[in-house]
């Protein structure tokens, strides 16, 4: 059974993952508005991946006999300064999520909650991948600078992203 502290922390993480999905959907809308359809597609997929994260925590809390409490989701920003700016914001957000996952791991350790610790290992690995993929795009955008053809090449590449089904942690 989940401790009430852990249940609260996991519910808070459900909200944070929902916000991630919402944020990336807002980024998708921004990219489409500035005619970067490939970038927009990439963020739409990212938004869907975040919903998979939501459901992993959601199902886990229920599987442990806990109570899911859905709370209001903060409104994300609606605009960013540039394609580079939007990906820099995405990287900062993923680092923030990584730090949240780290705190959950510490709580699971402190409580000797092995099942939650096992679930969180999937997220620890996922965050390494998420940060690495966004960081690569930030670096490519810095290389592209103000060269439109380079930006369009990245846009074309990002437009080919497909949703990767999450492997089960349980
Ligand atoms: Fe669910 Fe991108 O962290």
mmCIF file of C-alpha atoms and ligand atoms in Angstrom:
data_model
loop_
_atom_site.group_PDB
_atom_site.id
_atom_site.type_symbol
_atom_site.label_atom_id
_atom_site.label_comp_id
_atom_site.label_asym_id
_atom_site.label_seq_id
_atom_site.Cartn_x
_atom_site.Cartn_y
_atom_site.Cartn_z
ATOM 1 C CA UNK A 1 0.000 0.000 0.000
ATOM 2 C CA UNK A 2 1.183 3.508 -0.825
ATOM 3 C CA UNK A 3 1.922 5.863 2.033
ATOM 4 C CA UNK A 4 -0.198 9.005 1.963
ATOM 5 C CA UNK A 5 2.945 11.040 1.323
ATOM 6 C CA UNK A 6 3.873 8.888 -1.671
ATOM 7 C CA UNK A 7 0.304 8.934 -2.979
ATOM 8 C CA UNK A 8 0.331 12.740 -2.830
ATOM 9 C CA UNK A 9 3.709 12.906 -4.569
ATOM 10 C CA UNK A 10 2.573 10.560 -7.356
ATOM 11 C CA UNK A 11 -0.630 12.539 -7.860
ATOM 12 C CA UNK A 12 1.462 15.681 -8.100
ATOM 13 C CA UNK A 13 3.569 13.932 -10.750
ATOM 14 C CA UNK A 14 0.425 13.026 -12.709
ATOM 15 C CA UNK A 15 -0.319 16.753 -12.809
ATOM 16 C CA UNK A 16 3.268 17.550 -13.867
ATOM 17 C CA UNK A 17 3.114 15.015 -16.718
ATOM 18 C CA UNK A 18 -0.252 16.403 -17.808
ATOM 19 C CA UNK A 19 1.288 19.872 -17.809
ATOM 20 C CA UNK A 20 4.150 18.520 -19.942
ATOM 21 C CA UNK A 21 1.636 17.230 -22.471
ATOM 22 C CA UNK A 22 -0.200 20.562 -22.421
ATOM 23 C CA UNK A 23 3.050 22.528 -22.756
ATOM 24 C CA UNK A 24 4.169 20.508 -25.775
ATOM 25 C CA UNK A 25 0.768 20.903 -27.389
ATOM 26 C CA UNK A 26 1.138 24.680 -26.954
ATOM 27 C CA UNK A 27 4.613 24.425 -28.509
ATOM 28 C CA UNK A 28 3.114 22.441 -31.420
ATOM 29 C CA UNK A 29 0.577 25.224 -31.976
ATOM 30 C CA UNK A 30 3.321 27.876 -31.888
ATOM 31 C CA UNK A 31 5.468 25.982 -34.405
ATOM 32 C CA UNK A 32 2.546 25.524 -36.763
ATOM 33 C CA UNK A 33 1.774 29.248 -36.473
ATOM 34 C CA UNK A 34 5.292 30.105 -37.655
ATOM 35 C CA UNK A 35 5.041 27.590 -40.534
ATOM 36 C CA UNK A 36 7.352 24.963 -39.075
ATOM 37 C CA UNK A 37 5.078 21.987 -39.590
ATOM 38 C CA UNK A 38 7.781 19.405 -38.955
ATOM 39 C CA UNK A 39 8.592 20.997 -35.607
ATOM 40 C CA UNK A 40 4.893 21.099 -34.828
ATOM 41 C CA UNK A 41 4.566 17.399 -35.660
ATOM 42 C CA UNK A 42 7.489 16.573 -33.345
ATOM 43 C CA UNK A 43 5.815 18.410 -30.454
ATOM 44 C CA UNK A 44 2.461 16.737 -31.131
ATOM 45 C CA UNK A 45 4.181 13.359 -30.768
ATOM 46 C CA UNK A 46 5.964 14.593 -27.653
ATOM 47 C CA UNK A 47 2.620 15.661 -26.209
ATOM 48 C CA UNK A 48 1.243 12.157 -26.829
ATOM 49 C CA UNK A 49 4.285 10.586 -25.152
ATOM 50 C CA UNK A 50 3.620 12.681 -22.075
ATOM 51 C CA UNK A 51 0.088 11.297 -21.937
ATOM 52 C CA UNK A 52 1.630 7.809 -21.852
ATOM 53 C CA UNK A 53 3.648 8.989 -18.828
ATOM 54 C CA UNK A 54 0.458 10.306 -17.222
ATOM 55 C CA UNK A 55 -1.230 6.941 -17.648
ATOM 56 C CA UNK A 56 1.740 4.998 -16.265
ATOM 57 C CA UNK A 57 1.504 6.922 -12.993
ATOM 58 C CA UNK A 58 -2.308 6.856 -13.082
ATOM 59 C CA UNK A 59 -2.455 3.062 -13.513
ATOM 60 C CA UNK A 60 0.283 2.536 -10.951
ATOM 61 C CA UNK A 61 -1.495 4.501 -8.209
ATOM 62 C CA UNK A 62 -4.679 2.517 -8.861
ATOM 63 C CA UNK A 63 -2.810 -0.817 -9.017
ATOM 64 C CA UNK A 64 -1.411 -0.083 -5.561
ATOM 65 C CA UNK A 65 -4.897 0.515 -4.195
ATOM 66 C CA UNK A 66 -4.331 4.267 -4.050
ATOM 67 C CA UNK A 67 -6.543 7.202 -4.899
ATOM 68 C CA UNK A 68 -6.008 9.281 -8.023
ATOM 69 C CA UNK A 69 -6.749 12.975 -7.481
ATOM 70 C CA UNK A 70 -6.760 15.045 -10.653
ATOM 71 C CA UNK A 71 -6.075 18.728 -10.119
ATOM 72 C CA UNK A 72 -6.161 21.857 -12.299
ATOM 73 C CA UNK A 73 -3.504 22.038 -14.987
ATOM 74 C CA UNK A 74 -1.631 25.328 -15.247
ATOM 75 C CA UNK A 75 -1.940 27.148 -18.572
ATOM 76 C CA UNK A 76 1.291 26.933 -20.591
ATOM 77 C CA UNK A 77 2.826 29.906 -22.428
ATOM 78 C CA UNK A 78 1.532 30.519 -25.958
ATOM 79 C CA UNK A 79 4.582 31.948 -27.651
ATOM 80 C CA UNK A 80 8.374 31.666 -27.787
ATOM 81 C CA UNK A 81 11.027 33.871 -29.387
ATOM 82 C CA UNK A 82 12.144 31.402 -32.083
ATOM 83 C CA UNK A 83 12.487 27.736 -33.061
ATOM 84 C CA UNK A 84 15.653 27.631 -30.956
ATOM 85 C CA UNK A 85 13.841 29.346 -28.088
ATOM 86 C CA UNK A 86 11.054 26.799 -28.075
ATOM 87 C CA UNK A 87 13.462 23.862 -27.925
ATOM 88 C CA UNK A 88 15.568 25.551 -25.236
ATOM 89 C CA UNK A 89 12.373 25.905 -23.199
ATOM 90 C CA UNK A 90 11.577 22.226 -23.826
ATOM 91 C CA UNK A 91 15.060 21.230 -22.627
ATOM 92 C CA UNK A 92 14.696 23.334 -19.478
ATOM 93 C CA UNK A 93 11.339 21.688 -18.850
ATOM 94 C CA UNK A 94 12.720 18.154 -19.262
ATOM 95 C CA UNK A 95 15.532 18.986 -16.811
ATOM 96 C CA UNK A 96 12.892 20.156 -14.363
ATOM 97 C CA UNK A 97 10.989 16.859 -14.794
ATOM 98 C CA UNK A 98 14.216 14.890 -14.307
ATOM 99 C CA UNK A 99 14.744 16.694 -11.031
ATOM 100 C CA UNK A 100 11.177 15.864 -9.936
ATOM 101 C CA UNK A 101 11.700 12.178 -10.773
ATOM 102 C CA UNK A 102 14.928 12.254 -8.741
ATOM 103 C CA UNK A 103 13.027 13.562 -5.717
ATOM 104 C CA UNK A 104 10.432 10.794 -6.111
ATOM 105 C CA UNK A 105 13.241 8.213 -6.161
ATOM 106 C CA UNK A 106 14.638 9.701 -2.955
ATOM 107 C CA UNK A 107 11.207 9.480 -1.318
ATOM 108 C CA UNK A 108 10.755 5.861 -2.442
ATOM 109 C CA UNK A 109 14.188 5.036 -1.007
ATOM 110 C CA UNK A 110 13.447 6.808 2.266
ATOM 111 C CA UNK A 111 10.205 4.857 2.623
ATOM 112 C CA UNK A 112 11.669 1.520 1.503
ATOM 113 C CA UNK A 113 8.926 1.494 -1.169
ATOM 114 C CA UNK A 114 10.443 -1.009 -3.608
ATOM 115 C CA UNK A 115 7.531 -1.210 -6.100
ATOM 116 C CA UNK A 116 7.508 2.574 -6.559
ATOM 117 C CA UNK A 117 11.276 2.545 -6.839
ATOM 118 C CA UNK A 118 11.004 -0.065 -9.622
ATOM 119 C CA UNK A 119 8.418 2.006 -11.507
ATOM 120 C CA UNK A 120 10.584 5.094 -11.216
ATOM 121 C CA UNK A 121 13.608 3.374 -12.763
ATOM 122 C CA UNK A 122 11.705 3.363 -16.077
ATOM 123 C CA UNK A 123 11.257 7.121 -15.740
ATOM 124 C CA UNK A 124 14.901 7.663 -14.773
ATOM 125 C CA UNK A 125 15.953 5.992 -18.045
ATOM 126 C CA UNK A 126 13.238 7.756 -20.035
ATOM 127 C CA UNK A 127 14.452 11.144 -18.802
ATOM 128 C CA UNK A 128 17.993 10.397 -20.014
ATOM 129 C CA UNK A 129 16.578 9.728 -23.492
ATOM 130 C CA UNK A 130 14.251 12.717 -23.449
ATOM 131 C CA UNK A 131 16.943 15.168 -22.398
ATOM 132 C CA UNK A 132 19.402 13.741 -24.944
ATOM 133 C CA UNK A 133 16.993 13.988 -27.882
ATOM 134 C CA UNK A 134 15.965 17.572 -27.083
ATOM 135 C CA UNK A 135 19.584 18.580 -26.421
ATOM 136 C CA UNK A 136 20.592 17.248 -29.855
ATOM 137 C CA UNK A 137 17.904 19.355 -31.531
ATOM 138 C CA UNK A 138 19.000 22.471 -29.578
ATOM 139 C CA UNK A 139 22.585 21.905 -30.765
ATOM 140 C CA UNK A 140 21.474 21.403 -34.380
ATOM 141 C CA UNK A 141 19.425 24.598 -34.242
ATOM 142 C CA UNK A 142 22.432 26.496 -32.904
ATOM 143 C CA UNK A 143 24.502 25.137 -35.806
ATOM 144 C CA UNK A 144 21.790 26.121 -38.279
ATOM 145 C CA UNK A 145 21.798 29.692 -36.961
ATOM 146 C CA UNK A 146 19.911 32.023 -39.289
ATOM 147 C CA UNK A 147 20.326 29.887 -42.422
ATOM 148 C CA UNK A 148 16.750 29.189 -43.649
ATOM 149 C CA UNK A 149 17.679 26.102 -45.673
ATOM 150 C CA UNK A 150 19.278 24.492 -42.611
ATOM 151 C CA UNK A 151 16.170 25.216 -40.548
ATOM 152 C CA UNK A 152 13.973 23.674 -43.243
ATOM 153 C CA UNK A 153 16.150 20.549 -43.305
ATOM 154 C CA UNK A 154 15.711 20.118 -39.549
ATOM 155 C CA UNK A 155 11.986 20.779 -39.955
ATOM 156 C CA UNK A 156 11.771 17.994 -42.539
ATOM 157 C CA UNK A 157 13.648 15.572 -40.292
ATOM 158 C CA UNK A 158 11.508 16.329 -37.232
ATOM 159 C CA UNK A 159 8.389 15.840 -39.346
ATOM 160 C CA UNK A 160 9.260 12.160 -39.660
ATOM 161 C CA UNK A 161 9.070 11.351 -35.966
ATOM 162 C CA UNK A 162 6.769 8.487 -35.024
ATOM 163 C CA UNK A 163 5.257 7.672 -31.647
ATOM 164 C CA UNK A 164 7.340 5.015 -29.908
ATOM 165 C CA UNK A 165 5.177 2.849 -27.681
ATOM 166 C CA UNK A 166 6.488 2.874 -24.118
ATOM 167 C CA UNK A 167 7.872 -0.434 -22.900
ATOM 168 C CA UNK A 168 6.097 -1.684 -19.824
ATOM 169 C CA UNK A 169 7.823 -1.044 -16.520
ATOM 170 C CA UNK A 170 5.745 -3.491 -14.561
HETATM 171 FE FE1 LIG B 1 7.257 12.876 -18.939
HETATM 172 FE FE2 LIG B 1 9.099 14.399 -20.832
HETATM 173 O O1 LIG B 1 8.783 13.824 -19.128
#
